[in-house]
CSV table of C-alpha atoms in Angstrom, one decimal:
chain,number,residue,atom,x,y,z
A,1,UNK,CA,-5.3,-21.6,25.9
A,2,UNK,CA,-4.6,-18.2,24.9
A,3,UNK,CA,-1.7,-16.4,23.1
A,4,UNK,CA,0.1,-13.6,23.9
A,5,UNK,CA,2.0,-11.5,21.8
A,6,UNK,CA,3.9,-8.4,23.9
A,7,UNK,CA,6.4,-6.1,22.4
A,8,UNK,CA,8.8,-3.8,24.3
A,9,UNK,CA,9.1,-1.5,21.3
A,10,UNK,CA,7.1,-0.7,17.2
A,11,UNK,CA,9.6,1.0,15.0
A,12,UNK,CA,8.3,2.0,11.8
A,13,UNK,CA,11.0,3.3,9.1
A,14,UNK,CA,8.4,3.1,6.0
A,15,UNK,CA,4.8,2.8,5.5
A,16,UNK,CA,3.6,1.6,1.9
A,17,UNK,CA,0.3,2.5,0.1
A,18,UNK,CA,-2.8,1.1,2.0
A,19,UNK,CA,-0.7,0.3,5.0
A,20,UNK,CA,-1.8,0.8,9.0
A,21,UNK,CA,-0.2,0.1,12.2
A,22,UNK,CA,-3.1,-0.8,14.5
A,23,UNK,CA,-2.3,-1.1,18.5
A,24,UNK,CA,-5.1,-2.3,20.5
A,25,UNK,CA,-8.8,-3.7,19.6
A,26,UNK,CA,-9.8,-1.9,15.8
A,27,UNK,CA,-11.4,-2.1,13.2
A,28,UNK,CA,-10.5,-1.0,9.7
A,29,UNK,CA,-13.0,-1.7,7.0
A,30,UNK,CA,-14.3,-0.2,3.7
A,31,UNK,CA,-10.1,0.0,2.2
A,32,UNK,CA,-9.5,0.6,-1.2
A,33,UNK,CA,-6.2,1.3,-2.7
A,34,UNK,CA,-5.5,2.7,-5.9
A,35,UNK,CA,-2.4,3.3,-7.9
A,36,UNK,CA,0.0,3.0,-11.2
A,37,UNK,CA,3.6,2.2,-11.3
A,38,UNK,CA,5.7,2.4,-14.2
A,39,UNK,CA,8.8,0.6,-13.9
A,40,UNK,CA,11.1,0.9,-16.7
A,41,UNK,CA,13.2,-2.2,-15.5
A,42,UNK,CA,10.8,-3.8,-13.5
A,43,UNK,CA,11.1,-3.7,-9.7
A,44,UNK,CA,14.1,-4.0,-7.9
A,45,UNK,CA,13.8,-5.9,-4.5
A,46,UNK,CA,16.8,-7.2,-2.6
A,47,UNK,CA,20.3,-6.6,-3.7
A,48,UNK,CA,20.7,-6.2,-7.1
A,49,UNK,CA,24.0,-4.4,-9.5
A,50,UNK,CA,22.7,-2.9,-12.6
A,51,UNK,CA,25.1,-1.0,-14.7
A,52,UNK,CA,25.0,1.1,-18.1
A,53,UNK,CA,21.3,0.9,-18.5
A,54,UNK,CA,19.2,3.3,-20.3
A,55,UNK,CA,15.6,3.5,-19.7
A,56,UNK,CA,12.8,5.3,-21.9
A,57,UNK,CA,9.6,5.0,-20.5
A,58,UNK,CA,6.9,6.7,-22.8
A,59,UNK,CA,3.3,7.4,-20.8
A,60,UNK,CA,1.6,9.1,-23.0
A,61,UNK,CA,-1.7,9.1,-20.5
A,62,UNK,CA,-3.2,12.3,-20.1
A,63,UNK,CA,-4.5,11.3,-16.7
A,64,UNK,CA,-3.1,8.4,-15.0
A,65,UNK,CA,-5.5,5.9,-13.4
A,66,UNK,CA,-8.9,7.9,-13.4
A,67,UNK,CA,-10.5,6.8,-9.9
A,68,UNK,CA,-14.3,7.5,-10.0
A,69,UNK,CA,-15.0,4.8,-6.8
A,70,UNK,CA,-18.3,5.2,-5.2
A,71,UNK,CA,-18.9,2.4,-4.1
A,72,UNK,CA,-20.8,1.8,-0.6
A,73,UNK,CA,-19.2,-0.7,1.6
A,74,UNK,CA,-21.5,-0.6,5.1
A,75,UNK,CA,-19.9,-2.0,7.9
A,76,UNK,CA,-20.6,-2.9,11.8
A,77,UNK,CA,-18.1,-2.6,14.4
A,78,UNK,CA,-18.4,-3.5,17.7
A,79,UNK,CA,-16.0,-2.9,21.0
A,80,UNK,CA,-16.4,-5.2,23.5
């Protein structure tokens, strides 16, 4: 039996690294995602108080996250 998903509306209010919205039949392939964070009290998800908090965060990189990706990702895609 198949499912059906519908929605009346797609409201997007933030899109993160690597992220797609994909409506209808696709294909996305070959993705790579790269990236440094530097949280100098780590990450804050949900609701969280934090008072009188000093943070130093020394990053003495000249360049951050060299990317040198050649890598070869073949791929087939097919519509039907």
């Amino acid at each position: 039996m198949p499912s059906s998903i519908v929605f009346n509306m797609i409201n997007i209010n933030n899109q993160n690294t690597n992220a797609t919205i994909g409506i209808g039949e696709n294909v996305q392939s070959s993705w790579d995602s790269h990236s440094k964070n530097n949280y100098g009290t780590g990450e804050f998800i949900g609701n969280t108080i934090s008072v009188n908090i000093v943070n130093v965060l020394y990053d003495n990189d000249f360049i951050d996250a060299p990317i040198n990706d050649q890598d070869f990702k073949p791929t087939v895609a097919n519509q039907v």
